[in-house]
PDB file of C-alpha atoms in Angstrom:
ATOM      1  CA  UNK A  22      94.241  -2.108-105.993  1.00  0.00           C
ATOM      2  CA  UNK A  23      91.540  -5.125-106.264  1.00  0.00           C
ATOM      3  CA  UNK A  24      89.444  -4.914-103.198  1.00  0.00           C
ATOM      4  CA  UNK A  25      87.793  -8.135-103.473  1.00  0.00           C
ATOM      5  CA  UNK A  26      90.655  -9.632-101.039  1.00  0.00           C
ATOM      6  CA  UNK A  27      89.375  -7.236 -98.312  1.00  0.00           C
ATOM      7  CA  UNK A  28      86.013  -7.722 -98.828  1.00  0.00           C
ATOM      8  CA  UNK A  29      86.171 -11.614 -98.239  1.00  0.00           C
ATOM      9  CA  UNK A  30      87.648 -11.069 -95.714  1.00  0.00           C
ATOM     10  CA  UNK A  31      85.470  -8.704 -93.847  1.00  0.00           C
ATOM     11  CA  UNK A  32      82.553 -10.563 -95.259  1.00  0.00           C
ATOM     12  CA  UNK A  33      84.245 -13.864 -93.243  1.00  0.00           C
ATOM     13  CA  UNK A  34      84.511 -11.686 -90.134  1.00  0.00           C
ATOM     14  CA  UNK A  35      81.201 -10.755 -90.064  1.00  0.00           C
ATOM     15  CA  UNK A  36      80.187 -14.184 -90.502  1.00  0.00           C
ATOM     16  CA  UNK A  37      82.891 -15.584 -88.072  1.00  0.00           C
ATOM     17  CA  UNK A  38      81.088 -12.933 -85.697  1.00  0.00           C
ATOM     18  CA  UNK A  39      77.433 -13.896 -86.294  1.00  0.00           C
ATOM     19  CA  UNK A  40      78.250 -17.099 -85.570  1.00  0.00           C
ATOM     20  CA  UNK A  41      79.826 -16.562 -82.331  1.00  0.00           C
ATOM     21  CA  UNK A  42      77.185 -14.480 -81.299  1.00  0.00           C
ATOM     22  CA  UNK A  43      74.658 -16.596 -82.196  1.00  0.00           C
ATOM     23  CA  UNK A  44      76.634 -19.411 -79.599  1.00  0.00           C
ATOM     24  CA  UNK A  45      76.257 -16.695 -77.134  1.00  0.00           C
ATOM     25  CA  UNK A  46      72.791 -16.050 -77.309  1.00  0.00           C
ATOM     26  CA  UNK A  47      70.422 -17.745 -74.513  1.00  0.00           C
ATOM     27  CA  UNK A  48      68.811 -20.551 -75.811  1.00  0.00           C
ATOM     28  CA  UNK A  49      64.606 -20.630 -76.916  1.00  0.00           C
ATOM     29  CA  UNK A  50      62.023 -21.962 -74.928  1.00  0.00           C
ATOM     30  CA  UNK A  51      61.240 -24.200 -77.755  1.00  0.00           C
ATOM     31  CA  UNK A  52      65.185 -25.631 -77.668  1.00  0.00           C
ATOM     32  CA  UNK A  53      64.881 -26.034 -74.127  1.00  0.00           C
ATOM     33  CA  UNK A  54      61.839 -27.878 -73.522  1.00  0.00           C
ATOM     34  CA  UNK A  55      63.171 -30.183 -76.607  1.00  0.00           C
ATOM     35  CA  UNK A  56      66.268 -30.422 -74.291  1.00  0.00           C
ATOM     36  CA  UNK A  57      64.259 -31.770 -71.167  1.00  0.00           C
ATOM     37  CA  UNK A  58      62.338 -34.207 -73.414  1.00  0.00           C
ATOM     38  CA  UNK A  59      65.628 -35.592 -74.994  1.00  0.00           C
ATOM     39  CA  UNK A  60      66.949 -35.727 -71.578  1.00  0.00           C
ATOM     40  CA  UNK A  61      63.653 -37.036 -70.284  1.00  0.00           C
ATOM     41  CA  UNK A  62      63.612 -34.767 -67.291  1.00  0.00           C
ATOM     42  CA  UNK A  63      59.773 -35.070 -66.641  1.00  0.00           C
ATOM     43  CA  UNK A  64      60.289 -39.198 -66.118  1.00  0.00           C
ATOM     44  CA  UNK A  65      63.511 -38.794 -63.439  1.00  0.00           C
ATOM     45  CA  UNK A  66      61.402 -36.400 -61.572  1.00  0.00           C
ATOM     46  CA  UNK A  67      58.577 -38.803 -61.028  1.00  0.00           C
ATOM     47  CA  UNK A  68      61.362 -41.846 -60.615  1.00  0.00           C
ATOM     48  CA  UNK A  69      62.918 -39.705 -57.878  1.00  0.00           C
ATOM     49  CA  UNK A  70      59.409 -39.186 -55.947  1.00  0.00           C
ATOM     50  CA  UNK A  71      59.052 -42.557 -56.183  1.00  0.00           C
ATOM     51  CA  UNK A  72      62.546 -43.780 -54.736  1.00  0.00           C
ATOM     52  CA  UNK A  73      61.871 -40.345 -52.056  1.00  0.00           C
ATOM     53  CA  UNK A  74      58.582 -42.199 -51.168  1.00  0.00           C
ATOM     54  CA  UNK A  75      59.927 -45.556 -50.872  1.00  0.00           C
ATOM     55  CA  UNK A  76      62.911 -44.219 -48.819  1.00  0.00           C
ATOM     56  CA  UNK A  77      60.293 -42.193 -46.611  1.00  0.00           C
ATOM     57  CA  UNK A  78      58.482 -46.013 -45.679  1.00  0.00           C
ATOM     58  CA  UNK A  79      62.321 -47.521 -45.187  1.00  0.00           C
ATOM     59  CA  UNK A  80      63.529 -44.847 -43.049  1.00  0.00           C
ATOM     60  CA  UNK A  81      59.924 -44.925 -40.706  1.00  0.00           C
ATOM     61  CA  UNK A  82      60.268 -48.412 -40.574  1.00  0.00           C
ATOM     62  CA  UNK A  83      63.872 -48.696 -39.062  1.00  0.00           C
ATOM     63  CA  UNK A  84      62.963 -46.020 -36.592  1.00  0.00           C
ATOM     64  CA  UNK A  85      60.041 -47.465 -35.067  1.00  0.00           C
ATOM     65  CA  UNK A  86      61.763 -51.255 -35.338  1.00  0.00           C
ATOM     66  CA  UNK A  87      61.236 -52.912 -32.574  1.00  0.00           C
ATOM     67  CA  UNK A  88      58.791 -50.575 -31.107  1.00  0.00           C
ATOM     68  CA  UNK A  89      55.243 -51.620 -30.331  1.00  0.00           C
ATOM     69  CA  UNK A  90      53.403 -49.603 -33.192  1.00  0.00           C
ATOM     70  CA  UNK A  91      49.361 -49.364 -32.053  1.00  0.00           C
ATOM     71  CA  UNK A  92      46.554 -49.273 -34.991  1.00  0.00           C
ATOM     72  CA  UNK A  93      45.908 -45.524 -34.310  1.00  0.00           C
ATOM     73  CA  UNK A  94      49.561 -44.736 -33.992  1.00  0.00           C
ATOM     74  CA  UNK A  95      50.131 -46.812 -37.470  1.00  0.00           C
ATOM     75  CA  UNK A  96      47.424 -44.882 -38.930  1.00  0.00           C
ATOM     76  CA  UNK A  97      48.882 -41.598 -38.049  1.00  0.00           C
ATOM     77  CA  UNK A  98      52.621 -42.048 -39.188  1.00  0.00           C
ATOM     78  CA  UNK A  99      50.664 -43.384 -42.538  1.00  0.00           C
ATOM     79  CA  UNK A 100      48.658 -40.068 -42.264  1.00  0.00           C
ATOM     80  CA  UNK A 101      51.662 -37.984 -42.317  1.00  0.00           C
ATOM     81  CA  UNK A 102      53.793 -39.829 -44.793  1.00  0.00           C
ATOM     82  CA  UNK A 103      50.604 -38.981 -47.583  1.00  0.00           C
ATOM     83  CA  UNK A 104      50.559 -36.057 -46.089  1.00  0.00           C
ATOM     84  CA  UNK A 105      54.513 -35.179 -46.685  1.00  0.00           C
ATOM     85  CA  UNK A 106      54.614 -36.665 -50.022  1.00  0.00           C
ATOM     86  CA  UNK A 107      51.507 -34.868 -51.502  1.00  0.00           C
ATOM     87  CA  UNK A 108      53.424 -31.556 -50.466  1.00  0.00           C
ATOM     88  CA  UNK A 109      56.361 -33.003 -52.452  1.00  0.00           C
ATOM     89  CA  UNK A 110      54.808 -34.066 -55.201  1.00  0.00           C
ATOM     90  CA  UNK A 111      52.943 -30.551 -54.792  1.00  0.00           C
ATOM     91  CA  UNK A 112      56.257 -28.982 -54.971  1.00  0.00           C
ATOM     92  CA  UNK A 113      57.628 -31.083 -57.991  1.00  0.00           C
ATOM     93  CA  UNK A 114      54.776 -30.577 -60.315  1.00  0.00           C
ATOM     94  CA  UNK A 115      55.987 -30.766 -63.733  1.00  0.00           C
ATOM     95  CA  UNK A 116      53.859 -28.252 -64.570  1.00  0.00           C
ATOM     96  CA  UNK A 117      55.529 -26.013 -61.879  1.00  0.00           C
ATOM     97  CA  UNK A 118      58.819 -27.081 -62.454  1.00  0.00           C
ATOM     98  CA  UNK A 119      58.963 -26.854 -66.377  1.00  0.00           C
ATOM     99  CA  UNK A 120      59.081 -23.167 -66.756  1.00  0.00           C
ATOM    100  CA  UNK A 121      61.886 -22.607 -63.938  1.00  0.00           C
ATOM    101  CA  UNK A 122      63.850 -25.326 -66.156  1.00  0.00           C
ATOM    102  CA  UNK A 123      63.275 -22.796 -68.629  1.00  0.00           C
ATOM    103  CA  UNK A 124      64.362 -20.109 -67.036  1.00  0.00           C
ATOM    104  CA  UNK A 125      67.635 -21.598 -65.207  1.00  0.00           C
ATOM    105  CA  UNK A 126      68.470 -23.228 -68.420  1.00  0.00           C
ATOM    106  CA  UNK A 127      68.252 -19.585 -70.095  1.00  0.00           C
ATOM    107  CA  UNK A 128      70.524 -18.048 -67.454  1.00  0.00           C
ATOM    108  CA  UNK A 129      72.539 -21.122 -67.663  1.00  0.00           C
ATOM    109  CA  UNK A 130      73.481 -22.327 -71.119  1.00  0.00           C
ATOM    110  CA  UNK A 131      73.822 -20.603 -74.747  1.00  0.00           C
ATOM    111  CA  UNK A 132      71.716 -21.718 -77.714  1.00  0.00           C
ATOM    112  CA  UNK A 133      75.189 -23.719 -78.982  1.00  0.00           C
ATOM    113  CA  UNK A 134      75.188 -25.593 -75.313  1.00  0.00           C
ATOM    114  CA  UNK A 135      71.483 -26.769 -75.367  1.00  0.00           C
ATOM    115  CA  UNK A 136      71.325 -27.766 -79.248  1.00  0.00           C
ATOM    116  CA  UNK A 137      74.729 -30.055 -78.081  1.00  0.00           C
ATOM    117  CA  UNK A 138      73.279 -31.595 -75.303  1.00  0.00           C
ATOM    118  CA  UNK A 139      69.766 -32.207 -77.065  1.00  0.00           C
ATOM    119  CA  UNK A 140      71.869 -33.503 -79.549  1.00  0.00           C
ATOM    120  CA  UNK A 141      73.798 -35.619 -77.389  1.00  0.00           C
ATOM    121  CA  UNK A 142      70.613 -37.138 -75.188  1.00  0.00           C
ATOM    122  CA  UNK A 143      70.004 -38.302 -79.186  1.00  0.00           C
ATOM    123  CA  UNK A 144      72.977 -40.619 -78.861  1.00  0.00           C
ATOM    124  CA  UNK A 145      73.002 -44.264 -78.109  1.00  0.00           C
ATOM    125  CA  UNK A 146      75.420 -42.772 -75.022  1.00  0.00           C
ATOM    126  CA  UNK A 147      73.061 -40.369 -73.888  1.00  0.00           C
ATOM    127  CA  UNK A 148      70.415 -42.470 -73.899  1.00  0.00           C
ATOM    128  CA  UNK A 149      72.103 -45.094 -71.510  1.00  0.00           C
ATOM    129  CA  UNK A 150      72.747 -42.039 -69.517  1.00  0.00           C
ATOM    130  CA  UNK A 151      69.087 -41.640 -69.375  1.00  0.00           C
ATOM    131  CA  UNK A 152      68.429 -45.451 -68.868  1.00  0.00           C
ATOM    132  CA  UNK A 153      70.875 -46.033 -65.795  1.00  0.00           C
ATOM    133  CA  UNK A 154      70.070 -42.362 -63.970  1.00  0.00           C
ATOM    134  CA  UNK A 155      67.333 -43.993 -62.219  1.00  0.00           C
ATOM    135  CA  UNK A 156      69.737 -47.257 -60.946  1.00  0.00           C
ATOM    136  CA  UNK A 157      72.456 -44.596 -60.210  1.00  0.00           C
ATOM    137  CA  UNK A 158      69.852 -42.613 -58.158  1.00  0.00           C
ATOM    138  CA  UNK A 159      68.312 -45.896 -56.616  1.00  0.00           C
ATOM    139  CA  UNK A 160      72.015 -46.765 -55.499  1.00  0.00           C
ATOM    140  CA  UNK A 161      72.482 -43.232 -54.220  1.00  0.00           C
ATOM    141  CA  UNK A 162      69.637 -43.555 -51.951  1.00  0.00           C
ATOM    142  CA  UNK A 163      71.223 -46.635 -51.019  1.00  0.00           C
ATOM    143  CA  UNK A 164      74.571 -45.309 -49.678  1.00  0.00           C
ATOM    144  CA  UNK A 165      72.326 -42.292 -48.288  1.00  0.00           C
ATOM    145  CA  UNK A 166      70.495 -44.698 -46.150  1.00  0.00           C
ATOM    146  CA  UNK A 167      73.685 -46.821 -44.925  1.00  0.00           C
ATOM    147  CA  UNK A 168      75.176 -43.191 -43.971  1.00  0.00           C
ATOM    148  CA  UNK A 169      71.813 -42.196 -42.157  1.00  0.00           C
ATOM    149  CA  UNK A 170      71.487 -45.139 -40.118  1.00  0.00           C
ATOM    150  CA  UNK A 171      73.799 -44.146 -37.423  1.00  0.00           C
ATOM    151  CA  UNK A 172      71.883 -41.029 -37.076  1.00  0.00           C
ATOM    152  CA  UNK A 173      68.542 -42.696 -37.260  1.00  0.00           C
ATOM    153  CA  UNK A 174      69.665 -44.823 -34.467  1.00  0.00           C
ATOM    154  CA  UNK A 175      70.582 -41.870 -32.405  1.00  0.00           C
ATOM    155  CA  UNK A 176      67.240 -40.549 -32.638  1.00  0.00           C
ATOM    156  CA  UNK A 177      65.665 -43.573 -31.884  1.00  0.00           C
ATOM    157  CA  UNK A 178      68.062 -43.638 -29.029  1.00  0.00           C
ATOM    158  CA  UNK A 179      66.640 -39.915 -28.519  1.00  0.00           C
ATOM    159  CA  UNK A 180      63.447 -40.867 -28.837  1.00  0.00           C
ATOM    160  CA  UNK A 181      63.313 -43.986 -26.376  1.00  0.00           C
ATOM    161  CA  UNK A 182      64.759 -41.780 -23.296  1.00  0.00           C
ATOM    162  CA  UNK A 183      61.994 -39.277 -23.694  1.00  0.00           C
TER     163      UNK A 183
END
């Protein structure tokens, strides 16, 4: 009886297994942080303080429309709005933030999933993915705010009665 047959095919299982184990496995740091490059994770999270800090100066302004704002009083809602976003940009330090990427993208995705998506942030598609994230974000905010505004005008409401 030739055995060759048998062999090729055990040889293609083992193969055929390495292979899906290898898809399995949890991707490398190194994979990952190309991942968040391709995807340009580092530049959304500084768009995103931005458009939070922008939001932050709309949202103060509607609540105190209309109200007579004093120098000192001025000075101190300014005070506190630096104050808020240095602990947010405290809290979304890249250099913070990068290894629990790591580490949620390790629990997350397999080496298969991350080389895909890397491969697809390559892509004329992904890229305008990447472009418009920031307008879809900026028009998030957007429809936040018009949602908030009731709200904000409740407090204000609040606010005036106290």
């Amino acid at each position: 009886m030739n055995r060759r047959p048998l062999t090729l095919i055990a040889l293609c299982c083992t193969i055929a297994l390495t292979v899906v184990r290898a898809a399995d496995t949890p991707p490398s740091e190194t994979s990952i942080k190309q991942l968040l490059e391709a995807g340009q994770v580092h530049k959304l999270i500084d768009e995103t303080i931005t458009q939070l800090d922008s939001y932050m100066k709309q949202s103060m302004q509607q609540v105190t429309q209309g109200q007579r704002i004093t120098p000192e009083i001025q000075k101190d809602i300014d005070r506190r709005q630096t104050e808020m976003m240095g602990m947010i940009k405290e809290v979304l330090d890249w250099n913070k933030l990068e290894p629990v990427y790591v580490r949620v993208y390790q629990k997350t995705f397999t080496q298969g999933e991350v080389d895909g998506l890397t491969a697809f942030y390559k892509t004329p598609t992904g890229q305008a993915l990447l472009t418009k994230m920031s307008a879809v974000m900026q028009n998030m905010l957007n429809e936040m705010q018009q949602m908030i505004q009731p709200m904000m005008q409740r407090v204000q409401t609040c606010s005036r009665r106290s």
